[in-house]
XYZ file of C-alpha atoms in Angstrom:
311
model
C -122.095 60.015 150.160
C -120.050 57.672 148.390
C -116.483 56.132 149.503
C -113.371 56.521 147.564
C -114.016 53.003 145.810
C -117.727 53.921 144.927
C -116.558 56.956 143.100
C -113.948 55.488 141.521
C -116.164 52.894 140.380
C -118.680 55.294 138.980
C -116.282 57.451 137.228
C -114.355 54.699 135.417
C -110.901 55.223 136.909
C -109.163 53.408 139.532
C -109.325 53.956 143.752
C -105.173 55.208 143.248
C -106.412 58.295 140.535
C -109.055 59.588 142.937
C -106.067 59.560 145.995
C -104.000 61.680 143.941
C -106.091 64.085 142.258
C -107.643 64.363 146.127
C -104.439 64.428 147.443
C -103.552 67.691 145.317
C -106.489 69.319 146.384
C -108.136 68.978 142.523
C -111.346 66.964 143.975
C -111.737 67.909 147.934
C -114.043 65.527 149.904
C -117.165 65.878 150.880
C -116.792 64.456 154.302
C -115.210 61.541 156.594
C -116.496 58.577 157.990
C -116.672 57.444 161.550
C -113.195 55.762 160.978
C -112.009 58.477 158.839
C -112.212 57.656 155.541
C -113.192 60.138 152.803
C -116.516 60.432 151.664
C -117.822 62.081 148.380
C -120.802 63.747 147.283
C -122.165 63.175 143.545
C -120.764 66.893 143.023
C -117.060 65.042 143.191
C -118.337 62.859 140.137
C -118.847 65.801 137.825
C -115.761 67.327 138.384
C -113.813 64.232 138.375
C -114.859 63.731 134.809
C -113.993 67.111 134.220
C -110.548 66.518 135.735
C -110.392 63.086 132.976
C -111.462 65.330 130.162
C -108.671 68.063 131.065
C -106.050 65.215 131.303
C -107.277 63.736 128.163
C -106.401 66.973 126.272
C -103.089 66.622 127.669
C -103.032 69.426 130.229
C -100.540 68.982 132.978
C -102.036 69.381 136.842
C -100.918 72.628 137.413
C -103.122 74.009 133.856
C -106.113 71.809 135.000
C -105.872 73.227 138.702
C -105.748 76.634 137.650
C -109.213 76.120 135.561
C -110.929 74.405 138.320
C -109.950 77.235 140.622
C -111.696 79.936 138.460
C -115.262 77.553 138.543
C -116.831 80.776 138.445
C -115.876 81.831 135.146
C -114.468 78.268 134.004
C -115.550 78.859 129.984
C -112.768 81.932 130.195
C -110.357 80.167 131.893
C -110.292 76.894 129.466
C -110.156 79.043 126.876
C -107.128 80.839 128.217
C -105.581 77.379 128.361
C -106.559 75.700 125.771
C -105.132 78.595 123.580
C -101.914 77.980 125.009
C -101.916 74.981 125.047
C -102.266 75.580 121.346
C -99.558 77.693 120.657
C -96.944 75.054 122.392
C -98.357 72.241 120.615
C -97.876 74.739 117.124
C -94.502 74.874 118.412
C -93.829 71.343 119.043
C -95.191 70.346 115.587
C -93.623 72.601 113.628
C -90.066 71.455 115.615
C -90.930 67.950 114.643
C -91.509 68.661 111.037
C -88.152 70.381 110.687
C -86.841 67.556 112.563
C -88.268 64.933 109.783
C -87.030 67.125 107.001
C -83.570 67.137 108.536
C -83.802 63.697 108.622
C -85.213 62.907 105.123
C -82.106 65.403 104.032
C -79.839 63.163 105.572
C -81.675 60.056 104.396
C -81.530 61.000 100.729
C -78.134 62.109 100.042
C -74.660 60.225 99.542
C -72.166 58.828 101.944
C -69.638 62.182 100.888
C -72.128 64.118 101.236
C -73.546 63.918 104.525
C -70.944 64.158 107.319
C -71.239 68.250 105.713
C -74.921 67.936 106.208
C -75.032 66.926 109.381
C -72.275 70.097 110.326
C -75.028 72.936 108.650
C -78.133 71.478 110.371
C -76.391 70.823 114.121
C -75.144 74.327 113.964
C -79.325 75.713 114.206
C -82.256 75.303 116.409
C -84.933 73.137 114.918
C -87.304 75.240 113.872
C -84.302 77.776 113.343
C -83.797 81.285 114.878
C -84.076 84.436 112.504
C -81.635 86.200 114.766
C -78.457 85.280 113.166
C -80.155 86.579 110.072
C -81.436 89.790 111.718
C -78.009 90.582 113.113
C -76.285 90.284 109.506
C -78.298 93.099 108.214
C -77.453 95.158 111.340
C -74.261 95.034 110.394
C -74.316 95.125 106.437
C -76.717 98.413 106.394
C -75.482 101.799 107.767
C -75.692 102.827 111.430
C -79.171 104.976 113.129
C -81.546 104.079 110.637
C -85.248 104.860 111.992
C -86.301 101.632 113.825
C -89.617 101.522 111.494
C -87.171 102.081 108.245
C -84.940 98.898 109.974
C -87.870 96.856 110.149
C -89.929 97.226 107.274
C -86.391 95.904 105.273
C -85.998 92.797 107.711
C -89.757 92.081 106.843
C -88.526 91.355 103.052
C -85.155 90.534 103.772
C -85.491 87.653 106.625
C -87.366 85.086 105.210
C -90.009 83.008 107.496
C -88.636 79.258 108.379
C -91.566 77.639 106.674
C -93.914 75.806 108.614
C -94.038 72.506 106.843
C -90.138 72.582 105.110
C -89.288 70.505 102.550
C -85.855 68.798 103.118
C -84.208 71.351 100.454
C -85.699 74.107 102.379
C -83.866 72.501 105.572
C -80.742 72.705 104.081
C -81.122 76.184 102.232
C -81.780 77.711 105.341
C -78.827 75.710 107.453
C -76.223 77.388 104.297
C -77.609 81.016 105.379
C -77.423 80.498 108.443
C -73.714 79.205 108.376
C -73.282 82.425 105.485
C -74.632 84.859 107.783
C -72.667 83.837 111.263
C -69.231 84.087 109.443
C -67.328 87.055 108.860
C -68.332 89.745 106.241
C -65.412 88.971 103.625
C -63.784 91.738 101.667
C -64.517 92.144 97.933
C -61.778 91.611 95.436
C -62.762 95.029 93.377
C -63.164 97.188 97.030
C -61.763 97.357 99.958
C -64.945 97.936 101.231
C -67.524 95.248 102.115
C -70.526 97.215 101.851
C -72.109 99.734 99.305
C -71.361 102.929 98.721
C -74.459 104.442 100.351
C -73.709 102.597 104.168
C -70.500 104.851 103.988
C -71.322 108.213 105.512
C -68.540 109.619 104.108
C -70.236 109.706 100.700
C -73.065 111.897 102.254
C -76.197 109.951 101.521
C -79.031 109.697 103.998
C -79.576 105.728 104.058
C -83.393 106.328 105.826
C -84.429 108.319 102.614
C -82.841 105.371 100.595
C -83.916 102.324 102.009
C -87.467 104.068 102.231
C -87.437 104.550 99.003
C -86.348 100.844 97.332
C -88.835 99.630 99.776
C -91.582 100.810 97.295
C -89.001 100.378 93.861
C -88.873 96.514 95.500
C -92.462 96.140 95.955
C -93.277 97.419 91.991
C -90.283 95.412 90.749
C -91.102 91.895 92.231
C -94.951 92.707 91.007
C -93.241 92.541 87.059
C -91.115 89.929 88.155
C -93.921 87.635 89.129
C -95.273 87.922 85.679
C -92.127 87.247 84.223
C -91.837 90.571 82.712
C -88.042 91.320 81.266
C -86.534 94.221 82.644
C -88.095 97.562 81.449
C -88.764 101.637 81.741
C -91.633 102.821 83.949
C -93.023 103.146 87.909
C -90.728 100.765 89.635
C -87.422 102.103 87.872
C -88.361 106.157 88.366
C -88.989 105.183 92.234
C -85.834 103.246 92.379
C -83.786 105.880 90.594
C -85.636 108.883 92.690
C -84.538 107.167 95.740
C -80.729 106.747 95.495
C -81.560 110.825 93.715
C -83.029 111.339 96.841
C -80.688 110.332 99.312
C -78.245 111.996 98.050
C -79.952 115.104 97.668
C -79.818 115.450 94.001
C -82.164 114.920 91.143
C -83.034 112.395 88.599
C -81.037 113.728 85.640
C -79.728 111.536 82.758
C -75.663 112.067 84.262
C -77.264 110.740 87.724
C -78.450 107.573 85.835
C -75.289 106.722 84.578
C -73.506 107.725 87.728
C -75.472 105.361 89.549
C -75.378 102.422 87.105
C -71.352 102.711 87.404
C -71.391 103.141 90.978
C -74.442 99.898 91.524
C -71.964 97.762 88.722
C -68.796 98.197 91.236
C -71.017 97.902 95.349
C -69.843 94.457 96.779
C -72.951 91.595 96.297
C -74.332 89.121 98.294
C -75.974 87.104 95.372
C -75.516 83.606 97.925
C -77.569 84.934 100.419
C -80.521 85.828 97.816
C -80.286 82.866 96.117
C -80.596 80.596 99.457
C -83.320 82.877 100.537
C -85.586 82.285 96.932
C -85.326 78.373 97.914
C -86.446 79.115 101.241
C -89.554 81.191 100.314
C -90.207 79.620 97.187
C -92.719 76.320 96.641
C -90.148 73.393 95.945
C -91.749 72.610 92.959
C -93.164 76.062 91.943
C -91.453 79.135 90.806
C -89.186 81.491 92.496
C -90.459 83.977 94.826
C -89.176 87.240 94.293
C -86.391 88.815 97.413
C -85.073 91.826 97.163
C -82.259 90.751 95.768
C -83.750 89.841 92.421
C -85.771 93.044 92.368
C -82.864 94.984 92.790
C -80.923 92.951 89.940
C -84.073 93.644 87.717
C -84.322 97.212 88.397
C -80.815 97.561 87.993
C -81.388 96.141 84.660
C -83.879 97.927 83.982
C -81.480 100.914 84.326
C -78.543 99.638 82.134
C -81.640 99.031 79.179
C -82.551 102.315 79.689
C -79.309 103.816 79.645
C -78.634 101.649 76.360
C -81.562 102.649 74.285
C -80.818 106.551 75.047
C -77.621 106.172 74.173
C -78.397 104.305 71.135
């Protein structure tokens, strides 16, 4: 049996480490002496080192106490914690490399310029929340649309906070987010602020719709990838079919003009596209595709269509 000093001598670390990792029951004693001081076995060395190596990785006493507990299964339980672990150190990171963007944004841009920076990137978390986001489109699309409808749109129209932003990104996504939280403005050629289809008084079934230029969005930002122009075929029959759809009519040549008038005068929201691209775009690659600039494409697509049948 060893005393306190002799262990703490062994393991490398000093008499006041082995008092408090014994004194929080991490590394009980293995006896007392005649005058009552603690005495340790050679077991205590092991899992002293084991304590160290926990520490090392960061873990605070509670996380290390609750894998020494479980000695029986101990491989399980680090894992359990070490994934964790993980994840908050994922989280940390990626806060400090929005942080250093921020910063760089601030770094690189004139005097004038950034007391207005500083406003759009204190008004978001760091990494930002989605939520504002999410709660714009619950507002801009129609009422009781199918949760699986509702979510398969935010999944193209929310973009991801990048992992690794460039200081651009930062400040794209600090604009939508101050675009998004303020009120939905009225349209100088409408008095309403969203399309025709959100209104229910126009009769169209928004699930059927939004189902639809799901797949039309899809097949457009495929041509727009390789920079194809605006043309006939798959992606504008599926858009077409699903406004025809919604509305419970068919895909005649009067529908296709209908709609082009009726797409021409719906209220836009070109900013918030345009901010998204720089978001989910590389900064020095191309533009990815949103729906936005499918929708522009298809639509288009439509008024070229329209144009060489008339012609």
């Amino acid at each position: 049996m060893w005393s306190i000093g002799e262990l703490a001598e062994r393991a490398g670390v000093t008499v006041k480490t082995v008092r408090f990792y014994s004194d929080r029951g991490l590394l009980p004693e293995g006896s007392r002496s005649a005058g009552g001081h603690r005495r340790y076995g050679p077991e205590a060395l092991d899992r002293l080192r084991l304590i160290r190596s926990l520490r090392s990785l960061d873990l605070p006493v509670p996380e290390v106490s609750r894998v020494l507990d479980r000695e029986e299964a101990l491989g399980e339980a680090l894992e359990e914690v070490v994934a964790g672990r993980l994840r908050e150190l994922g989280s940390r990171m990626a806060a400090l490399r929005w942080r250093e963007a921020a910063l760089r944004l601030l770094q690189d841009c004139t005097p004038e310029e950034r007391p207005d920076r500083l406003r759009l990137i204190g008004s978001m978390t760091t990494p930002p929340s989605t939520d504002t986001l999410a709660r714009f489109w619950r507002r801009w699309l129609p009422p009781r649309i199918p949760a699986p409808v509702l979510r398969s749109f935010l999944d193209r129209a929310v973009p991801e906070p990048p992992a690794d932003p460039a200081p651009g990104q930062v400040l794209a996504f600090a604009r939508l987010h101050a675009f998004v939280s303020g009120p939905c403005p009225r349209t100088t050629t409408t008095a309403h602020w969203q399309p025709a289809v959100h209104r229910p008084d126009e009769g169209y079934r928004p699930a059927v719709l939004y189902e639809g230029l799901g797949e039309a969005y899809d097949l457009a930002s495929a041509q727009l990838r390789d920079r194809r122009a605006p043309r006939e075929g798959e992606a504008l029959d599926c858009f077409v079919a699903a406004y025809a759809r919604s509305g419970g009519t068919r895909d005649t040549p009067a529908f296709r003009r209908r709609l082009s008038g009726q797409l021409a005068a719906d209220p836009r929201i070109d900013h918030y596209w345009d901010l998204t691209a720089e978001i989910v775009s590389p900064p020095s690659g191309p533009r990815e595709p949103t729906p936005g600039s499918a929708h522009d494409w298809l639509r288009a697509a439509l008024d070229a269509h329209l144009a060489r049948t008339a012609a």
